[in-house]
Amino acid sequence: MTAVEQRPEVEREIGRDRRRKEDQRLITGRTRWTDNITLPGMLHLAMVRSPFAHARITGIDTSAAQAATNVVAVLTGADLGESQGVCINAWAITTEQLTPTHLPMPSDRVSFAGEIVAVVVARSAAEARDAAELVDVDYDVLPAALDLKEAAEDKVLAHPDLGTNKSAFWSFDSADAGTGGNVDEAIDRARSEGILIEREYRQQRLIPAFMEPRSVVVDPTGEQITVWSATQIPHILRFALAATTGVSESKIRVIAPDVGGGFGGKLQQTPEEMIAFAVGRRLGKPVKYTETRSESLVSAHHGRDQWQKLTLAATKDGRVTGLKVDLLADLGSYVAIVGGGVPVLGAFMFNAIYKFPAYRFNCQTVFTNKTWTDAYRGAGRPEATYAIERLMDELAAELGVDPIAVREKNWIRHEEFPFTTVAGLEYDSGNYEAATARAMDMFGYDELRAEQRRRRESGDPVQLGIGVSTFTEMCGLAPSRVLGQLNYGAGGWEHASVRMLATGKVEVVTGASAHGQGHETAFSQIVADRLGVAFEDVEVLHGDTQIAHKGLDTYGSRSLVVGGEALVKAVDKVIEKARPIAAHLLEASVDDLEFSGGRFSVRGTDQGLAIGEIATAVFAAHNLPDGVEPSLDSEATYDPVNFNFPHGTHLCAMEVDTETGAVRMRKYVCCDDIGNIINPLIVAGQVHGGLVQGIAQALWEEAVHDDAGTLVSGSFVDYLLPTAADTISFDIDHTTSPSLTNTLGTKGVGEAGTIASTPAVVNAVVDAVRHLGVNDIQMPCTPERVWKAINSAGSGGSTEGAAMPHFGHGEPGQDSTEGAGA
């Protein structure tokens, strides 16, 4: 078989379990992480970081560090000045938002413990780190705003020059938007003649602990400044560097080589990248910075950190009539690149899969003197799903009915799609009934409920709890017009191009930048099917702004549903460009040609040409139609008209030792509907990984600061990441409701497991001890917290923390349940 011949039968790739092309080099270490890059004459950077959460910088003595062995320079914020640029906020959620200037290296005041105050440049990383300890910084320590609720009351100011800790207030009201009724009226009716439930939930602060620490290499010695970075956003980083330093964008090349995970934690223009860029330019030499793990934990952005107060109104038979959400969101010390917008994404998901007639959402974003927060796997959607799924369990308990029954009474039925929600989104497709039925069957739901009853009746000290979580999410971050209406600073489109090589092979260039998702494999499968070429003959290029000259990168489960659709459109253009050439070569009419299995054939005959043969003919250009350019290469930019909405049902069984508070996962099943599946093996990996991250929030992970603002969970000794030994085998399956908004019929999957699993686990833990008087346990559900909740059940036994402060339309108050049987 020659290079250009088409295989007579090419097995369909979409839907096939393909091992990832990427894995051979990643698993064997034959790859190129940023920290592996070594350039001639390269210098190394070490950052000097503030030990204080809030302090004035009154002096920096660099003399001892300057005199250390092989130290080239020690630079401060004052030394770099405007050359260091600023860290941008791309999503001002209101026009009145207060956004303090975020210098990569401030010279006057630090706003969180871990902020950079100086950088040491040396000939080796070890020498730079050693010299960094010799930099003597004088601080005038200031009071720090650390508690979110107290910060919302401006008791201590994180940025005194702003005069307040309140950054922005964002609200949505279905009555004002014309998408639903008046929530106050629904609450009043429920108070007098129905059921009214108020709860307050805490979303603890989390740290995106990716496998590969952040790293950056800057080479300013060529015609362009080349930046290698362990980033999710090479194109956005290139723009940010140019926009804030004055260097022409055409003079900057950003490369994201193999990137070892991100989970949103590398969705950032980081101070370290900006400092390395400025130092490289200043010294005219290549420089490298790679963070230590402790630096990553303290200064890479954190996630979540919210107080959520919810009020749910329902009729006495359990039909929901209104939902009000009052949210306090901790921004940390600065407004990160999309940090202020994360709660806004959640605003559209608190109504979840349910038909709420009335809805109001209020969010106040607040500054504290902690590490700045931003997107973490799910970005706003896990927070919303957790709150509403916990609340639906509370409604079921109030009614004395099964948690699935109350969900079924209120969810959107499959025949009602497409469905416009009370939050104004149009869900295009779904079947919650099918996913739930399949999950219950896999779980053995009735049998486990029977076991639960037996354990309660016998007074077994180890009780069984069953947790239910149904979810949907808006993902595929786009479309641009909607993002514009939300004041987002960029678009939501994605770009792809397809190059037909002379040998019949195919090069694909995508603006989506992978950091573990399997882009090279899944995109190869799409192109192989669409063009009818061999999977092995497709090469996917990405992560380099010189090669992929346009793109908006990877986050928000957008790679397949946005980037994949751009790729489909580019492939279709290749086919259409080949059609008149094929007709000319076959001496046939264009109208008589059919394209199937990678081959153009003349209808009713055995004449035909493979796409690879046409590519060779185009390369030679000896016999082309007049006026046709000798190229099949094509590109496309795709901007969706809507988000897409995967959904699923997750069920968890937890055993709780009521004498010690210890918890153990007994069983976990999920059935997700993510539309048509390109590669089931990749999907399974995404779901498993997402489940572990969501379960970890429920049971183990929490970033903890002491009273001085120091991160005391600043190593893996104290920040409890799960290992394989801490988890069980999960049973997963899927139903299929193809998306109606893209030609592949696909939906996002990267965040699904994380979004759904946290409430499933906490609902299970609470369900195990609800009969003892417990209705909430603050995450993570450690044995100590579980034990305390059980033993304090007589006095409420659940929610920790003070009352929510008053803001916007919200009302202050403690947790309560009113209505029938309260």
Short mmCIF file of N, CA and C in Angstrom, two decimals, residues 323-430:
data_model
loop_
_atom_site.label_atom_id
_atom_site.label_comp_id
_atom_site.label_asym_id
_atom_site.label_seq_id
_atom_site.Cartn_x
_atom_site.Cartn_y
_atom_site.Cartn_z
N LEU A 323 -36.92 29.81 44.70
CA LEU A 323 -35.58 29.61 45.23
C LEU A 323 -34.87 30.95 45.31
N LYS A 324 -34.32 31.26 46.48
CA LYS A 324 -33.53 32.47 46.65
C LYS A 324 -32.14 32.08 47.13
N VAL A 325 -31.13 32.66 46.52
CA VAL A 325 -29.73 32.37 46.86
C VAL A 325 -29.03 33.67 47.20
N ASP A 326 -28.42 33.70 48.38
CA ASP A 326 -27.55 34.81 48.77
C ASP A 326 -26.15 34.24 48.97
N LEU A 327 -25.21 34.80 48.22
CA LEU A 327 -23.87 34.22 48.16
C LEU A 327 -22.82 35.24 48.57
N LEU A 328 -21.90 34.81 49.43
CA LEU A 328 -20.67 35.55 49.70
C LEU A 328 -19.52 34.78 49.07
N ALA A 329 -18.77 35.40 48.19
CA ALA A 329 -17.67 34.73 47.49
C ALA A 329 -16.36 35.42 47.81
N ASP A 330 -15.39 34.66 48.30
CA ASP A 330 -14.08 35.19 48.67
C ASP A 330 -13.19 35.26 47.44
N LEU A 331 -12.82 36.46 47.04
CA LEU A 331 -11.89 36.64 45.92
C LEU A 331 -10.45 36.43 46.35
N GLY A 332 -10.20 36.46 47.66
CA GLY A 332 -8.82 36.53 48.11
C GLY A 332 -8.30 37.94 47.96
N SER A 333 -7.03 38.07 47.68
CA SER A 333 -6.37 39.38 47.73
C SER A 333 -6.58 40.21 46.46
N TYR A 334 -6.88 39.58 45.33
CA TYR A 334 -7.04 40.29 44.06
C TYR A 334 -8.19 39.68 43.27
N VAL A 335 -8.64 40.42 42.24
CA VAL A 335 -9.60 39.84 41.30
C VAL A 335 -8.79 39.13 40.23
N ALA A 336 -8.85 37.82 40.21
CA ALA A 336 -8.04 37.04 39.28
C ALA A 336 -8.58 37.18 37.85
N ILE A 337 -7.99 36.45 36.93
CA ILE A 337 -8.28 36.66 35.52
C ILE A 337 -9.77 36.45 35.21
N VAL A 338 -10.38 35.42 35.79
CA VAL A 338 -11.84 35.27 35.68
C VAL A 338 -12.48 35.04 37.05
N GLY A 339 -11.74 35.34 38.12
CA GLY A 339 -12.18 35.01 39.46
C GLY A 339 -13.52 35.57 39.85
N GLY A 340 -13.77 36.84 39.53
CA GLY A 340 -15.05 37.44 39.88
C GLY A 340 -16.21 36.80 39.16
N GLY A 341 -15.95 36.19 38.00
CA GLY A 341 -17.02 35.61 37.20
C GLY A 341 -17.39 34.19 37.58
N VAL A 342 -16.57 33.53 38.39
CA VAL A 342 -16.86 32.15 38.75
C VAL A 342 -18.23 32.00 39.43
N PRO A 343 -18.56 32.84 40.43
CA PRO A 343 -19.90 32.71 41.02
C PRO A 343 -21.02 33.02 40.02
N VAL A 344 -20.74 33.89 39.05
CA VAL A 344 -21.76 34.22 38.05
C VAL A 344 -22.09 32.99 37.21
N LEU A 345 -21.09 32.17 36.88
CA LEU A 345 -21.37 30.92 36.17
C LEU A 345 -22.32 30.05 36.99
N GLY A 346 -22.08 30.01 38.31
CA GLY A 346 -22.95 29.22 39.17
C GLY A 346 -24.36 29.75 39.25
N ALA A 347 -24.51 31.06 39.04
CA ALA A 347 -25.85 31.67 39.16
C ALA A 347 -26.87 31.01 38.25
N PHE A 348 -26.43 30.51 37.10
CA PHE A 348 -27.35 29.94 36.13
C PHE A 348 -27.63 28.45 36.39
N MET A 349 -27.02 27.91 37.45
CA MET A 349 -27.13 26.48 37.69
C MET A 349 -27.76 26.11 39.03
N PHE A 350 -28.07 27.09 39.88
CA PHE A 350 -28.69 26.73 41.16
C PHE A 350 -30.07 26.10 40.94
N ASN A 351 -30.75 26.48 39.88
CA ASN A 351 -32.04 25.86 39.59
C ASN A 351 -31.90 24.44 39.05
N ALA A 352 -30.71 24.10 38.58
CA ALA A 352 -30.33 22.73 38.21
C ALA A 352 -31.32 22.11 37.22
N ILE A 353 -31.81 20.90 37.52
CA ILE A 353 -32.69 20.18 36.60
C ILE A 353 -34.16 20.41 36.93
N TYR A 354 -34.42 21.39 37.80
CA TYR A 354 -35.77 21.52 38.36
C TYR A 354 -36.54 22.70 37.76
N LYS A 355 -37.85 22.57 37.79
CA LYS A 355 -38.74 23.57 37.20
C LYS A 355 -39.18 24.58 38.27
N PHE A 356 -38.25 25.42 38.66
CA PHE A 356 -38.57 26.48 39.62
C PHE A 356 -39.36 27.58 38.91
N PRO A 357 -40.51 27.97 39.46
CA PRO A 357 -41.27 29.06 38.83
C PRO A 357 -40.69 30.44 39.12
N ALA A 358 -39.93 30.58 40.23
CA ALA A 358 -39.39 31.90 40.60
C ALA A 358 -38.00 31.71 41.19
N TYR A 359 -37.11 32.68 40.93
CA TYR A 359 -35.70 32.51 41.32
C TYR A 359 -35.04 33.87 41.47
N ARG A 360 -34.26 34.01 42.52
CA ARG A 360 -33.43 35.20 42.68
C ARG A 360 -32.05 34.77 43.18
N PHE A 361 -31.03 35.38 42.59
CA PHE A 361 -29.64 35.09 42.97
C PHE A 361 -28.94 36.41 43.27
N ASN A 362 -28.34 36.51 44.44
CA ASN A 362 -27.54 37.67 44.82
C ASN A 362 -26.14 37.20 45.18
N CYS A 363 -25.16 37.87 44.66
CA CYS A 363 -23.77 37.52 44.99
C CYS A 363 -22.97 38.76 45.32
N GLN A 364 -22.29 38.72 46.45
CA GLN A 364 -21.34 39.76 46.82
C GLN A 364 -19.94 39.16 46.81
N THR A 365 -19.06 39.68 45.96
CA THR A 365 -17.67 39.24 45.98
C THR A 365 -16.89 40.13 46.94
N VAL A 366 -15.96 39.51 47.66
CA VAL A 366 -15.31 40.16 48.81
C VAL A 366 -13.82 39.90 48.77
N PHE A 367 -13.05 40.92 49.12
CA PHE A 367 -11.60 40.77 49.25
C PHE A 367 -11.24 40.31 50.66
N THR A 368 -10.25 39.43 50.75
CA THR A 368 -9.59 39.09 52.01
C THR A 368 -8.10 39.07 51.76
N ASN A 369 -7.33 38.96 52.81
CA ASN A 369 -5.87 38.88 52.67
C ASN A 369 -5.43 37.42 52.62
N LYS A 370 -5.97 36.73 51.63
CA LYS A 370 -5.59 35.34 51.36
C LYS A 370 -5.22 35.23 49.89
N THR A 371 -4.64 34.09 49.55
CA THR A 371 -4.33 33.83 48.15
C THR A 371 -5.57 34.04 47.29
N TRP A 372 -5.41 34.68 46.16
CA TRP A 372 -6.53 34.97 45.27
C TRP A 372 -7.16 33.68 44.75
N THR A 373 -8.46 33.72 44.56
CA THR A 373 -9.20 32.55 44.08
C THR A 373 -9.59 32.73 42.62
N ASP A 374 -9.81 31.61 41.98
CA ASP A 374 -10.24 31.61 40.58
C ASP A 374 -10.85 30.26 40.28
N ALA A 375 -10.97 29.95 39.00
CA ALA A 375 -11.64 28.73 38.57
C ALA A 375 -10.91 27.49 39.08
N TYR A 376 -11.69 26.56 39.60
CA TYR A 376 -11.20 25.23 39.94
C TYR A 376 -12.23 24.24 39.41
N ARG A 377 -11.80 23.15 38.90
CA ARG A 377 -12.60 22.18 38.14
C ARG A 377 -14.11 22.30 38.40
N GLY A 378 -14.81 22.83 37.42
CA GLY A 378 -16.24 23.05 37.51
C GLY A 378 -16.61 24.51 37.58
N ALA A 379 -15.80 25.31 38.28
CA ALA A 379 -15.90 26.78 38.29
C ALA A 379 -17.32 27.29 38.45
N GLY A 380 -17.84 27.28 39.65
CA GLY A 380 -19.16 27.82 39.93
C GLY A 380 -20.26 26.79 39.85
N ARG A 381 -20.14 25.84 38.93
CA ARG A 381 -21.16 24.80 38.79
C ARG A 381 -21.15 23.80 39.94
N PRO A 382 -19.98 23.34 40.46
CA PRO A 382 -20.01 22.45 41.64
C PRO A 382 -20.62 23.12 42.86
N GLU A 383 -20.33 24.42 43.03
CA GLU A 383 -20.87 25.14 44.17
C GLU A 383 -22.39 25.17 44.11
N ALA A 384 -22.92 25.46 42.93
CA ALA A 384 -24.37 25.54 42.76
C ALA A 384 -25.01 24.17 42.93
N THR A 385 -24.43 23.15 42.31
CA THR A 385 -25.00 21.80 42.39
C THR A 385 -25.00 21.30 43.82
N TYR A 386 -23.92 21.56 44.54
CA TYR A 386 -23.85 21.13 45.93
C TYR A 386 -25.01 21.72 46.73
N ALA A 387 -25.21 23.02 46.59
CA ALA A 387 -26.22 23.69 47.40
C ALA A 387 -27.62 23.18 47.08
N ILE A 388 -27.98 23.10 45.80
CA ILE A 388 -29.35 22.71 45.47
C ILE A 388 -29.58 21.23 45.77
N GLU A 389 -28.58 20.39 45.58
CA GLU A 389 -28.78 18.97 45.86
C GLU A 389 -28.84 18.69 47.36
N ARG A 390 -28.11 19.45 48.15
CA ARG A 390 -28.28 19.34 49.61
C ARG A 390 -29.67 19.82 50.00
N LEU A 391 -30.12 20.87 49.37
CA LEU A 391 -31.41 21.45 49.72
C LEU A 391 -32.56 20.52 49.32
N MET A 392 -32.44 19.85 48.18
CA MET A 392 -33.50 18.92 47.78
C MET A 392 -33.58 17.74 48.74
N ASP A 393 -32.46 17.33 49.30
CA ASP A 393 -32.49 16.29 50.34
C ASP A 393 -33.21 16.78 51.58
N GLU A 394 -33.01 18.06 51.91
CA GLU A 394 -33.70 18.63 53.07
C GLU A 394 -35.20 18.68 52.83
N LEU A 395 -35.60 18.99 51.62
CA LEU A 395 -37.03 19.00 51.29
C LEU A 395 -37.61 17.60 51.41
N ALA A 396 -36.87 16.60 50.92
CA ALA A 396 -37.34 15.22 51.03
C ALA A 396 -37.49 14.80 52.48
N ALA A 397 -36.52 15.18 53.31
CA ALA A 397 -36.60 14.84 54.73
C ALA A 397 -37.79 15.51 55.40
N GLU A 398 -38.05 16.75 55.04
CA GLU A 398 -39.19 17.47 55.60
C GLU A 398 -40.50 16.79 55.21
N LEU A 399 -40.57 16.31 53.98
CA LEU A 399 -41.78 15.65 53.48
C LEU A 399 -41.90 14.21 53.96
N GLY A 400 -40.77 13.64 54.38
CA GLY A 400 -40.75 12.23 54.76
C GLY A 400 -40.86 11.30 53.57
N VAL A 401 -40.27 11.72 52.44
CA VAL A 401 -40.32 10.90 51.23
C VAL A 401 -38.90 10.59 50.77
N ASP A 402 -38.79 9.67 49.84
CA ASP A 402 -37.49 9.30 49.29
C ASP A 402 -36.89 10.48 48.52
N PRO A 403 -35.59 10.71 48.65
CA PRO A 403 -34.96 11.85 47.95
C PRO A 403 -35.12 11.80 46.44
N ILE A 404 -35.18 10.61 45.87
CA ILE A 404 -35.37 10.52 44.43
C ILE A 404 -36.79 10.90 44.05
N ALA A 405 -37.75 10.58 44.90
CA ALA A 405 -39.15 10.90 44.60
C ALA A 405 -39.36 12.41 44.51
N VAL A 406 -38.73 13.17 45.43
CA VAL A 406 -38.93 14.62 45.39
C VAL A 406 -38.23 15.23 44.17
N ARG A 407 -37.15 14.63 43.75
CA ARG A 407 -36.50 15.12 42.53
C ARG A 407 -37.36 14.83 41.30
N GLU A 408 -37.88 13.62 41.25
CA GLU A 408 -38.72 13.24 40.11
C GLU A 408 -39.95 14.13 40.00
N LYS A 409 -40.50 14.54 41.12
CA LYS A 409 -41.68 15.40 41.10
C LYS A 409 -41.36 16.75 40.46
N ASN A 410 -40.10 17.18 40.54
CA ASN A 410 -39.76 18.54 40.14
C ASN A 410 -38.86 18.67 38.92
N TRP A 411 -38.33 17.55 38.43
CA TRP A 411 -37.40 17.70 37.32
C TRP A 411 -38.11 17.90 35.98
N ILE A 412 -37.32 18.39 35.02
CA ILE A 412 -37.81 18.58 33.65
C ILE A 412 -37.91 17.20 33.00
N ARG A 413 -39.03 16.89 32.45
CA ARG A 413 -39.22 15.57 31.84
C ARG A 413 -38.65 15.57 30.42
N HIS A 414 -38.30 14.38 29.95
CA HIS A 414 -37.57 14.30 28.68
C HIS A 414 -38.38 14.86 27.51
N GLU A 415 -39.72 14.72 27.59
CA GLU A 415 -40.52 15.22 26.47
C GLU A 415 -40.66 16.74 26.48
N GLU A 416 -40.16 17.41 27.53
CA GLU A 416 -40.27 18.87 27.63
C GLU A 416 -39.07 19.61 27.03
N PHE A 417 -38.06 18.85 26.58
CA PHE A 417 -36.90 19.50 25.95
C PHE A 417 -37.22 19.88 24.51
N PRO A 418 -36.65 20.96 24.00
CA PRO A 418 -35.80 21.94 24.70
C PRO A 418 -36.62 22.74 25.72
N PHE A 419 -35.95 23.11 26.81
CA PHE A 419 -36.65 23.72 27.94
C PHE A 419 -35.91 24.99 28.36
N THR A 420 -36.63 26.10 28.46
CA THR A 420 -36.04 27.35 28.94
C THR A 420 -36.22 27.44 30.44
N THR A 421 -35.13 27.58 31.16
CA THR A 421 -35.16 27.54 32.61
C THR A 421 -35.50 28.90 33.19
N VAL A 422 -35.74 28.90 34.49
CA VAL A 422 -36.05 30.14 35.19
C VAL A 422 -34.86 31.09 35.20
N ALA A 423 -33.65 30.55 34.96
CA ALA A 423 -32.45 31.39 34.87
C ALA A 423 -32.20 31.89 33.45
N GLY A 424 -33.06 31.52 32.51
CA GLY A 424 -32.98 32.06 31.16
C GLY A 424 -32.18 31.24 30.17
N LEU A 425 -31.66 30.06 30.57
CA LEU A 425 -30.93 29.21 29.65
C LEU A 425 -31.87 28.23 28.96
N GLU A 426 -31.52 27.86 27.74
CA GLU A 426 -32.30 26.84 27.04
C GLU A 426 -31.53 25.52 27.05
N TYR A 427 -32.03 24.56 27.82
CA TYR A 427 -31.47 23.21 27.81
C TYR A 427 -31.96 22.53 26.54
N ASP A 428 -31.04 22.05 25.72
CA ASP A 428 -31.45 21.53 24.41
C ASP A 428 -31.93 20.10 24.46
N SER A 429 -31.32 19.25 25.30
CA SER A 429 -31.71 17.84 25.31
C SER A 429 -31.36 17.23 26.66
N GLY A 430 -32.03 16.14 26.98
CA GLY A 430 -31.75 15.44 28.22
C GLY A 430 -32.81 14.40 28.52
#
